[in-house]
């Protein structure tokens, strides 16, 4: 009998190292990771998303998680979740629609890691706005995690430092699963 798949959410504001951390964790854990669909959406569409795109973005992210689960080895690393789409919807569009809210509420992860915005902010075309927005979104994220009572761990510093913080959390959580 195979062990259950352990799902790790990597959350954080723009330009906080989520994708870099997700890729590094997947490599260290010899598994797959699910890249952030928003980045692909922006590149493919050549524009930032509008309010009507938010559910599509979040539901595509979740569909890609389901697909990747079949290739994962014990752990699936997820670079963002529908919860981040909810936060950006609130920030940019003054709220989320009912479908998006329901998807975020229904999507669960076994471990939530948050990348602190303590690395240099880097502009990335259409997808990144500013250091000020990065800090605002980070505060929104922390407030939302507290409101939803989602246990989480904030990772600070360089990639090496974040890996050193994350790996014991992951190993301990998997051992206790």
PDB file of C-alpha atoms in Angstrom:
ATOM      1  CA  UNK A   1       0.000   0.000   0.000  1.00  0.00           C
ATOM      2  CA  UNK A   2       1.464   3.374  -0.969  1.00  0.00           C
ATOM      3  CA  UNK A   3       1.655   6.314   1.382  1.00  0.00           C
ATOM      4  CA  UNK A   4      -0.670   9.263   0.918  1.00  0.00           C
ATOM      5  CA  UNK A   5       0.535  12.231  -1.070  1.00  0.00           C
ATOM      6  CA  UNK A   6       1.743  15.073   1.125  1.00  0.00           C
ATOM      7  CA  UNK A   7       0.878  18.490  -0.334  1.00  0.00           C
ATOM      8  CA  UNK A   8       3.050  21.534   0.422  1.00  0.00           C
ATOM      9  CA  UNK A   9       1.803  25.049  -0.379  1.00  0.00           C
ATOM     10  CA  UNK A  10       4.372  27.758  -1.037  1.00  0.00           C
ATOM     11  CA  UNK A  11       2.748  31.147  -0.528  1.00  0.00           C
ATOM     12  CA  UNK A  12       4.065  34.682  -0.648  1.00  0.00           C
ATOM     13  CA  UNK A  13       3.777  37.999  -2.367  1.00  0.00           C
ATOM     14  CA  UNK A  14       5.258  38.784  -5.774  1.00  0.00           C
ATOM     15  CA  UNK A  15       9.020  38.537  -6.130  1.00  0.00           C
ATOM     16  CA  UNK A  16       9.486  36.774  -2.805  1.00  0.00           C
ATOM     17  CA  UNK A  17      11.156  33.624  -4.118  1.00  0.00           C
ATOM     18  CA  UNK A  18       8.217  31.186  -4.201  1.00  0.00           C
ATOM     19  CA  UNK A  19       9.094  29.597  -7.533  1.00  0.00           C
ATOM     20  CA  UNK A  20      12.781  29.336  -6.735  1.00  0.00           C
ATOM     21  CA  UNK A  21      11.998  27.680  -3.413  1.00  0.00           C
ATOM     22  CA  UNK A  22       9.389  25.336  -4.915  1.00  0.00           C
ATOM     23  CA  UNK A  23      11.813  24.111  -7.581  1.00  0.00           C
ATOM     24  CA  UNK A  24      14.603  23.616  -5.039  1.00  0.00           C
ATOM     25  CA  UNK A  25      12.364  21.717  -2.629  1.00  0.00           C
ATOM     26  CA  UNK A  26      11.075  19.447  -5.390  1.00  0.00           C
ATOM     27  CA  UNK A  27      14.625  18.685  -6.462  1.00  0.00           C
ATOM     28  CA  UNK A  28      15.751  17.954  -2.896  1.00  0.00           C
ATOM     29  CA  UNK A  29      12.687  15.784  -2.269  1.00  0.00           C
ATOM     30  CA  UNK A  30      13.010  14.013  -5.642  1.00  0.00           C
ATOM     31  CA  UNK A  31       9.486  14.906  -6.653  1.00  0.00           C
ATOM     32  CA  UNK A  32       7.600  17.320  -8.898  1.00  0.00           C
ATOM     33  CA  UNK A  33       6.368  20.828  -8.326  1.00  0.00           C
ATOM     34  CA  UNK A  34       3.455  22.734  -9.813  1.00  0.00           C
ATOM     35  CA  UNK A  35       4.567  26.095 -11.223  1.00  0.00           C
ATOM     36  CA  UNK A  36       2.391  29.153 -10.755  1.00  0.00           C
ATOM     37  CA  UNK A  37      -0.117  29.237 -13.630  1.00  0.00           C
ATOM     38  CA  UNK A  38      -0.490  33.024 -13.351  1.00  0.00           C
ATOM     39  CA  UNK A  39       2.977  33.503 -14.845  1.00  0.00           C
ATOM     40  CA  UNK A  40       2.040  31.368 -17.866  1.00  0.00           C
ATOM     41  CA  UNK A  41      -1.281  33.189 -18.210  1.00  0.00           C
ATOM     42  CA  UNK A  42       0.416  36.602 -18.313  1.00  0.00           C
ATOM     43  CA  UNK A  43       2.994  35.414 -20.850  1.00  0.00           C
ATOM     44  CA  UNK A  44       0.405  33.698 -23.067  1.00  0.00           C
ATOM     45  CA  UNK A  45      -2.174  36.499 -22.961  1.00  0.00           C
ATOM     46  CA  UNK A  46       0.340  39.359 -23.016  1.00  0.00           C
ATOM     47  CA  UNK A  47      -1.586  41.164 -20.302  1.00  0.00           C
ATOM     48  CA  UNK A  48      -2.344  41.143 -16.623  1.00  0.00           C
ATOM     49  CA  UNK A  49      -5.496  39.315 -15.600  1.00  0.00           C
ATOM     50  CA  UNK A  50      -8.817  41.053 -15.061  1.00  0.00           C
ATOM     51  CA  UNK A  51     -11.445  40.143 -12.475  1.00  0.00           C
ATOM     52  CA  UNK A  52     -13.165  37.723 -14.866  1.00  0.00           C
ATOM     53  CA  UNK A  53      -9.906  35.731 -15.218  1.00  0.00           C
ATOM     54  CA  UNK A  54      -9.419  35.000 -11.529  1.00  0.00           C
ATOM     55  CA  UNK A  55     -11.436  31.789 -11.255  1.00  0.00           C
ATOM     56  CA  UNK A  56      -9.879  30.433 -14.456  1.00  0.00           C
ATOM     57  CA  UNK A  57      -6.401  31.089 -13.048  1.00  0.00           C
ATOM     58  CA  UNK A  58      -7.119  29.435  -9.704  1.00  0.00           C
ATOM     59  CA  UNK A  59      -9.011  26.467 -11.156  1.00  0.00           C
ATOM     60  CA  UNK A  60      -6.258  25.851 -13.719  1.00  0.00           C
ATOM     61  CA  UNK A  61      -3.724  25.882 -10.872  1.00  0.00           C
ATOM     62  CA  UNK A  62      -5.743  23.244  -8.995  1.00  0.00           C
ATOM     63  CA  UNK A  63      -6.218  21.139 -12.150  1.00  0.00           C
ATOM     64  CA  UNK A  64      -2.469  21.165 -12.689  1.00  0.00           C
ATOM     65  CA  UNK A  65      -1.965  20.055  -9.091  1.00  0.00           C
ATOM     66  CA  UNK A  66      -4.290  17.098  -9.705  1.00  0.00           C
ATOM     67  CA  UNK A  67      -2.381  16.175 -12.865  1.00  0.00           C
ATOM     68  CA  UNK A  68       1.020  16.501 -11.176  1.00  0.00           C
ATOM     69  CA  UNK A  69      -0.112  14.372  -8.234  1.00  0.00           C
ATOM     70  CA  UNK A  70       0.137  11.310 -10.466  1.00  0.00           C
ATOM     71  CA  UNK A  71       3.825  12.009 -11.091  1.00  0.00           C
ATOM     72  CA  UNK A  72       4.742  13.057  -7.545  1.00  0.00           C
ATOM     73  CA  UNK A  73       6.773  10.869  -5.224  1.00  0.00           C
ATOM     74  CA  UNK A  74       5.202  11.113  -1.766  1.00  0.00           C
ATOM     75  CA  UNK A  75       5.295  14.955  -1.818  1.00  0.00           C
ATOM     76  CA  UNK A  76       3.749  17.521  -4.168  1.00  0.00           C
ATOM     77  CA  UNK A  77       5.163  21.049  -3.987  1.00  0.00           C
ATOM     78  CA  UNK A  78       2.658  23.715  -5.048  1.00  0.00           C
ATOM     79  CA  UNK A  79       3.916  27.152  -6.089  1.00  0.00           C
ATOM     80  CA  UNK A  80       0.898  29.169  -4.904  1.00  0.00           C
ATOM     81  CA  UNK A  81      -2.716  28.223  -4.220  1.00  0.00           C
ATOM     82  CA  UNK A  82      -6.199  29.625  -4.878  1.00  0.00           C
ATOM     83  CA  UNK A  83      -5.868  31.560  -1.618  1.00  0.00           C
ATOM     84  CA  UNK A  84      -3.299  33.857  -3.251  1.00  0.00           C
ATOM     85  CA  UNK A  85      -5.694  34.420  -6.153  1.00  0.00           C
ATOM     86  CA  UNK A  86      -8.346  35.440  -3.616  1.00  0.00           C
ATOM     87  CA  UNK A  87      -5.952  37.926  -2.031  1.00  0.00           C
ATOM     88  CA  UNK A  88      -4.973  39.463  -5.357  1.00  0.00           C
ATOM     89  CA  UNK A  89      -8.664  39.623  -6.329  1.00  0.00           C
ATOM     90  CA  UNK A  90      -9.398  41.552  -3.168  1.00  0.00           C
ATOM     91  CA  UNK A  91      -6.388  43.813  -3.676  1.00  0.00           C
ATOM     92  CA  UNK A  92      -7.010  44.644  -7.329  1.00  0.00           C
ATOM     93  CA  UNK A  93     -10.746  44.054  -7.835  1.00  0.00           C
ATOM     94  CA  UNK A  94     -12.271  44.747  -4.401  1.00  0.00           C
ATOM     95  CA  UNK A  95     -13.306  41.150  -3.819  1.00  0.00           C
ATOM     96  CA  UNK A  96     -13.484  37.628  -5.139  1.00  0.00           C
ATOM     97  CA  UNK A  97     -16.377  35.920  -6.859  1.00  0.00           C
ATOM     98  CA  UNK A  98     -18.332  33.093  -5.259  1.00  0.00           C
ATOM     99  CA  UNK A  99     -16.660  30.342  -7.321  1.00  0.00           C
ATOM    100  CA  UNK A 100     -13.167  31.524  -6.436  1.00  0.00           C
ATOM    101  CA  UNK A 101     -14.021  31.849  -2.746  1.00  0.00           C
ATOM    102  CA  UNK A 102     -15.454  28.322  -2.725  1.00  0.00           C
ATOM    103  CA  UNK A 103     -12.420  26.895  -4.520  1.00  0.00           C
ATOM    104  CA  UNK A 104     -10.029  28.520  -2.061  1.00  0.00           C
ATOM    105  CA  UNK A 105     -12.060  27.248   0.889  1.00  0.00           C
ATOM    106  CA  UNK A 106     -12.154  23.696  -0.497  1.00  0.00           C
ATOM    107  CA  UNK A 107      -8.480  23.376  -1.446  1.00  0.00           C
ATOM    108  CA  UNK A 108      -6.334  21.990   1.370  1.00  0.00           C
ATOM    109  CA  UNK A 109      -2.606  21.536   1.889  1.00  0.00           C
ATOM    110  CA  UNK A 110      -0.734  19.559   4.504  1.00  0.00           C
ATOM    111  CA  UNK A 111       1.960  22.171   5.100  1.00  0.00           C
ATOM    112  CA  UNK A 112       1.983  25.884   4.292  1.00  0.00           C
ATOM    113  CA  UNK A 113       5.284  27.704   3.864  1.00  0.00           C
ATOM    114  CA  UNK A 114       5.340  31.484   3.400  1.00  0.00           C
ATOM    115  CA  UNK A 115       8.238  33.269   1.744  1.00  0.00           C
ATOM    116  CA  UNK A 116       8.987  36.522   3.523  1.00  0.00           C
ATOM    117  CA  UNK A 117       9.509  39.535   1.277  1.00  0.00           C
ATOM    118  CA  UNK A 118      13.064  40.003   2.519  1.00  0.00           C
ATOM    119  CA  UNK A 119      14.872  39.380  -0.756  1.00  0.00           C
ATOM    120  CA  UNK A 120      15.460  42.153  -3.304  1.00  0.00           C
ATOM    121  CA  UNK A 121      12.340  43.022  -5.276  1.00  0.00           C
ATOM    122  CA  UNK A 122      12.837  42.391  -8.995  1.00  0.00           C
ATOM    123  CA  UNK A 123      10.593  43.770 -11.752  1.00  0.00           C
ATOM    124  CA  UNK A 124       9.318  41.041 -14.080  1.00  0.00           C
ATOM    125  CA  UNK A 125       7.413  42.584 -16.948  1.00  0.00           C
ATOM    126  CA  UNK A 126       3.659  42.692 -16.531  1.00  0.00           C
ATOM    127  CA  UNK A 127       3.488  40.393 -13.542  1.00  0.00           C
ATOM    128  CA  UNK A 128       5.239  42.469 -10.890  1.00  0.00           C
ATOM    129  CA  UNK A 129       4.127  45.856  -9.639  1.00  0.00           C
ATOM    130  CA  UNK A 130       6.292  47.290  -6.839  1.00  0.00           C
ATOM    131  CA  UNK A 131       7.965  46.753  -3.489  1.00  0.00           C
ATOM    132  CA  UNK A 132       5.076  48.598  -1.820  1.00  0.00           C
ATOM    133  CA  UNK A 133       2.501  46.215  -3.311  1.00  0.00           C
ATOM    134  CA  UNK A 134       4.669  43.240  -2.355  1.00  0.00           C
ATOM    135  CA  UNK A 135       4.638  44.377   1.291  1.00  0.00           C
ATOM    136  CA  UNK A 136       0.876  45.055   1.230  1.00  0.00           C
ATOM    137  CA  UNK A 137       0.094  41.627  -0.206  1.00  0.00           C
ATOM    138  CA  UNK A 138       2.378  39.960   2.341  1.00  0.00           C
ATOM    139  CA  UNK A 139       0.457  41.630   5.175  1.00  0.00           C
ATOM    140  CA  UNK A 140      -2.860  40.630   3.570  1.00  0.00           C
ATOM    141  CA  UNK A 141      -1.589  37.046   3.352  1.00  0.00           C
ATOM    142  CA  UNK A 142      -0.562  36.895   7.001  1.00  0.00           C
ATOM    143  CA  UNK A 143      -3.928  38.327   8.042  1.00  0.00           C
ATOM    144  CA  UNK A 144      -5.842  35.851   5.897  1.00  0.00           C
ATOM    145  CA  UNK A 145      -3.860  32.859   7.159  1.00  0.00           C
ATOM    146  CA  UNK A 146      -4.627  33.974  10.727  1.00  0.00           C
ATOM    147  CA  UNK A 147      -8.316  34.562   9.951  1.00  0.00           C
ATOM    148  CA  UNK A 148      -8.633  31.109   8.370  1.00  0.00           C
ATOM    149  CA  UNK A 149      -6.540  29.560  11.156  1.00  0.00           C
ATOM    150  CA  UNK A 150      -4.177  27.988   8.645  1.00  0.00           C
ATOM    151  CA  UNK A 151      -0.957  26.945  10.382  1.00  0.00           C
ATOM    152  CA  UNK A 152       2.067  28.230   8.477  1.00  0.00           C
ATOM    153  CA  UNK A 153       5.779  28.832   8.719  1.00  0.00           C
ATOM    154  CA  UNK A 154       7.486  31.981   7.472  1.00  0.00           C
ATOM    155  CA  UNK A 155      10.803  31.394   5.737  1.00  0.00           C
ATOM    156  CA  UNK A 156      13.424  34.142   5.697  1.00  0.00           C
ATOM    157  CA  UNK A 157      16.710  34.862   3.967  1.00  0.00           C
ATOM    158  CA  UNK A 158      18.525  33.361   1.030  1.00  0.00           C
ATOM    159  CA  UNK A 159      17.452  30.220  -0.766  1.00  0.00           C
ATOM    160  CA  UNK A 160      19.969  28.199   1.253  1.00  0.00           C
ATOM    161  CA  UNK A 161      18.616  29.647   4.492  1.00  0.00           C
ATOM    162  CA  UNK A 162      15.027  28.978   3.449  1.00  0.00           C
ATOM    163  CA  UNK A 163      15.871  25.408   2.504  1.00  0.00           C
ATOM    164  CA  UNK A 164      17.543  24.937   5.892  1.00  0.00           C
ATOM    165  CA  UNK A 165      14.369  26.210   7.566  1.00  0.00           C
ATOM    166  CA  UNK A 166      11.957  24.255   5.359  1.00  0.00           C
ATOM    167  CA  UNK A 167      13.513  20.794   5.224  1.00  0.00           C
ATOM    168  CA  UNK A 168      13.210  19.979   8.952  1.00  0.00           C
ATOM    169  CA  UNK A 169       9.586  21.171   8.893  1.00  0.00           C
ATOM    170  CA  UNK A 170       8.827  18.959   5.897  1.00  0.00           C
ATOM    171  CA  UNK A 171      10.683  15.931   7.256  1.00  0.00           C
ATOM    172  CA  UNK A 172       8.987  16.231  10.645  1.00  0.00           C
ATOM    173  CA  UNK A 173       5.537  16.724   9.090  1.00  0.00           C
ATOM    174  CA  UNK A 174       5.930  13.742   6.754  1.00  0.00           C
ATOM    175  CA  UNK A 175       7.199  11.562   9.596  1.00  0.00           C
ATOM    176  CA  UNK A 176       4.102  12.484  11.637  1.00  0.00           C
ATOM    177  CA  UNK A 177       1.645  12.068   8.751  1.00  0.00           C
TER     178      UNK A 177
END
